[in-house]
CSV table of C-alpha atoms in Angstrom, one decimal:
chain,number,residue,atom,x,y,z
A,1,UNK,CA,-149.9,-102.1,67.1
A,2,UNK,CA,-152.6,-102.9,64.5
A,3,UNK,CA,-156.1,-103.8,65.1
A,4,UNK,CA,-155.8,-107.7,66.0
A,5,UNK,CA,-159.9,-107.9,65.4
A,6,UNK,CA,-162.8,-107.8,63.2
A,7,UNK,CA,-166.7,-108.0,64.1
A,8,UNK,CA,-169.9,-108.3,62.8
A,9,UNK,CA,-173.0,-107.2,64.4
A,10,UNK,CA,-176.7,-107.7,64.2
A,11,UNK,CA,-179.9,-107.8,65.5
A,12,UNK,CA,-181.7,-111.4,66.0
A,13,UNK,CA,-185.1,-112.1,65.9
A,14,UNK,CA,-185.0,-114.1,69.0
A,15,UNK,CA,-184.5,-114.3,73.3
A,16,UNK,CA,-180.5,-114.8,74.0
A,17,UNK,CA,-181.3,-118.1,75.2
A,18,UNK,CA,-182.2,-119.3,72.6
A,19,UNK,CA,-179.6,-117.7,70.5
A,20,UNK,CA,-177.3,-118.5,73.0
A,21,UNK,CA,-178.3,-122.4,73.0
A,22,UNK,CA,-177.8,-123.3,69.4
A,23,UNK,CA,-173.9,-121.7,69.8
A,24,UNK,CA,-173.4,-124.1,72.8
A,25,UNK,CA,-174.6,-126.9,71.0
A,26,UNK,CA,-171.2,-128.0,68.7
A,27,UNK,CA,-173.4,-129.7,66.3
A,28,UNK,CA,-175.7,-126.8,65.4
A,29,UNK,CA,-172.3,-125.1,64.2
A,30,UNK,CA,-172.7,-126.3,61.0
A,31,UNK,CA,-176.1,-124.8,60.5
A,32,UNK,CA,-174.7,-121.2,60.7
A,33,UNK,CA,-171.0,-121.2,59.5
A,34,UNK,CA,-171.2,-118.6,56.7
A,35,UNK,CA,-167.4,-120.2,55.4
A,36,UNK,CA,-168.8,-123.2,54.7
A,37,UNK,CA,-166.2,-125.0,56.4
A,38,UNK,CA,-167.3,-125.8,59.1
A,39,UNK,CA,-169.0,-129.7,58.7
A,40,UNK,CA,-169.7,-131.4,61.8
A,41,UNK,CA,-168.3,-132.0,65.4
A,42,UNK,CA,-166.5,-134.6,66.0
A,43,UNK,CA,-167.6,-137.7,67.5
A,44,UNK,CA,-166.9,-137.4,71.1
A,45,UNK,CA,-168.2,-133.4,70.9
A,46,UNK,CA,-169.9,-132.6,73.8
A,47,UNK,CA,-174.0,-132.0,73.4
A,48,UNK,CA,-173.2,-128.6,75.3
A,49,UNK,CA,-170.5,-126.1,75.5
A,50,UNK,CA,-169.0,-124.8,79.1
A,51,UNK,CA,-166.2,-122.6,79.8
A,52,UNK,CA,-162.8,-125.5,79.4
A,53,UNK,CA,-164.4,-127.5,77.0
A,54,UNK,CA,-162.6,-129.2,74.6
A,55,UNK,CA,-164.4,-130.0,71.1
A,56,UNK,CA,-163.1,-131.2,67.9
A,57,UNK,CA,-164.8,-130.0,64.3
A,58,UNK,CA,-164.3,-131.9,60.9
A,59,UNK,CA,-163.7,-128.6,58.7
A,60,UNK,CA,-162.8,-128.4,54.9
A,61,UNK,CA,-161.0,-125.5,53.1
A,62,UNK,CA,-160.1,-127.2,50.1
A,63,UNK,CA,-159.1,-130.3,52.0
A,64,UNK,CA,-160.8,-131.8,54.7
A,65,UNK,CA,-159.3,-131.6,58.4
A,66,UNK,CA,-159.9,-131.5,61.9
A,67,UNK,CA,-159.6,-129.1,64.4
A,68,UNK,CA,-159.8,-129.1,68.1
A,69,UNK,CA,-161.2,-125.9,69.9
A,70,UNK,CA,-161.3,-125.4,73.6
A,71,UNK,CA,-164.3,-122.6,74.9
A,72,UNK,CA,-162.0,-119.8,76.9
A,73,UNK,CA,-164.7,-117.3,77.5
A,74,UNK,CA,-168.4,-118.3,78.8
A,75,UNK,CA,-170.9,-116.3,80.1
A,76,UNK,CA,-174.4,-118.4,80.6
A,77,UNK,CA,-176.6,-117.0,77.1
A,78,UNK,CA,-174.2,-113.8,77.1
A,79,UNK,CA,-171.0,-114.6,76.0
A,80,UNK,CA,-169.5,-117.5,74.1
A,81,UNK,CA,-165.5,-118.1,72.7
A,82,UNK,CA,-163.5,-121.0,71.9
A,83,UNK,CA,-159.6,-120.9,70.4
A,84,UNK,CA,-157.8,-123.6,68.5
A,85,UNK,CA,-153.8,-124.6,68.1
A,86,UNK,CA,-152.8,-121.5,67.1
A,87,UNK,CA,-154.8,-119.1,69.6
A,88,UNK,CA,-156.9,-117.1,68.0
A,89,UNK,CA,-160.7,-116.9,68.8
A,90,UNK,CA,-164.2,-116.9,67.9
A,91,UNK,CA,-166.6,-115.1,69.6
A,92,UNK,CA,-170.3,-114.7,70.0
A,93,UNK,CA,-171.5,-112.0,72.4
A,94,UNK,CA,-175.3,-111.6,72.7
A,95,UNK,CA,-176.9,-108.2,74.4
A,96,UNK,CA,-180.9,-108.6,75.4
A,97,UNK,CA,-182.5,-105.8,73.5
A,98,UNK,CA,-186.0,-105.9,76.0
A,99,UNK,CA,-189.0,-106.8,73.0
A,100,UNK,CA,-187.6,-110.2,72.6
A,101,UNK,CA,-184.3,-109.6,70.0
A,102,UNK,CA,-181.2,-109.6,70.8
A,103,UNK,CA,-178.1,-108.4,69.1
A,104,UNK,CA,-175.5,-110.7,68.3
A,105,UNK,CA,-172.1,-109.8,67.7
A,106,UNK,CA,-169.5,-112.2,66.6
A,107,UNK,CA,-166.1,-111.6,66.3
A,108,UNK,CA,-162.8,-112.7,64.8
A,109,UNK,CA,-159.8,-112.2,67.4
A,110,UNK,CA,-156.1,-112.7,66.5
A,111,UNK,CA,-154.0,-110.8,69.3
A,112,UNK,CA,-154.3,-113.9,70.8
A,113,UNK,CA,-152.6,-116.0,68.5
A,114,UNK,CA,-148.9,-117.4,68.7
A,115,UNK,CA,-147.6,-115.1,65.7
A,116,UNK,CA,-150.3,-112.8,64.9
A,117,UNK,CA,-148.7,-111.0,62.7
A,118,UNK,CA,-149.0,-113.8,60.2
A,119,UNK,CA,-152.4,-112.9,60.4
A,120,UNK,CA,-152.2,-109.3,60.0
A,121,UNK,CA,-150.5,-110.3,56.2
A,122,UNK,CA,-152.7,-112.1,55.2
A,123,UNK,CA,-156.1,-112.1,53.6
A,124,UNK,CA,-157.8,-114.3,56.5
A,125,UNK,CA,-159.4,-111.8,58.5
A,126,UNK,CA,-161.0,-110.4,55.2
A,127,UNK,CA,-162.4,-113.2,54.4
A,128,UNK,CA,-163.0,-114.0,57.8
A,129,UNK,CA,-165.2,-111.0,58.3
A,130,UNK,CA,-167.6,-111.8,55.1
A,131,UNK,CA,-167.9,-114.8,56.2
A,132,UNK,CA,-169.1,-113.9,59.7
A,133,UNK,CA,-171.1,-111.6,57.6
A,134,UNK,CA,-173.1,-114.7,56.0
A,135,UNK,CA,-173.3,-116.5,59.4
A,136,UNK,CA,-174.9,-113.7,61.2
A,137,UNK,CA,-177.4,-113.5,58.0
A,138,UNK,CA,-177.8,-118.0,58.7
A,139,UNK,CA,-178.7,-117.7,61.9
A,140,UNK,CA,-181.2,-114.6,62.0
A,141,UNK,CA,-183.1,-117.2,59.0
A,142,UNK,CA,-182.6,-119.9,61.5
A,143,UNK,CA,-184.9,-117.9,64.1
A,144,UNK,CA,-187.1,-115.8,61.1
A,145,UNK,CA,-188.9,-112.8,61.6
A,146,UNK,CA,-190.9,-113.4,64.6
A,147,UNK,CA,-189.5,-113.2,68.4
């Protein structure tokens, strides 16, 4: 079976808390998204993110859309994931590294989808991974150099 995964990793010039507050906040997604799709929650979004919630996004890859996500992984400023329609998830996992930066890995995961190998043809978790690649970059300048 192939790899159904790609990740990104890096260190962050701040506490997991904090880190970890700006991914549970749905409309502080659009500050980071490296895709550029990603352009605001939806109205009835939640101001915080806990393990069952629902939340919808207004996203635009050529046309504009909406999806809804639903967070199916949560550990309290450790570990963050949310899926959509067709399964697959996002996921932010955040390790303490003890002088006040943390790294962050996010990741692309497919072997949940319906028909993942869709996925595995096509060019989506290429893409995907540059563009994880650019949100990793957004959010270390979110925080800046100092802890």
């Amino acid at each position: 079976m192939p790899r159904r995964s790609v990740s990104v990793t890096t260190t962050v010039p701040a506490p997991a808390e904090r880190i970890f507050d700006l991914l549970a906040d749905p409309a502080k997604h659009p500050l980071i998204d490296g895709s550029g799709s990603v352009l605001a929650p939806r109205p009835d979004a939640p101001d915080r993110l806990t393990l069952g919630t629902a939340f919808g996004m207004d996203m635009r890859i050529g046309l504009a859309y909406r999806i809804e996500n639903t967070v199916v992984e949560f550990e309290e400023n450790r570990l963050i994931a949310w899926r959509h329609f067709n399964g697959h998830r996002w996921r932010w996992r955040l390790t303490p590294l003890g002088d006040g930066t943390t790294e962050v890995t996010e990741t692309f995961d497919w072997s949940t989808a319906r028909v993942p190998l869709l996925l595995d043809l096509s060019p989506v978790p290429r893409r995907n991974k540059a563009s994880m690649r650019r949100s990793l970059e957004r959010l270390t300048a979110l925080f800046g150099t100092a802890a």
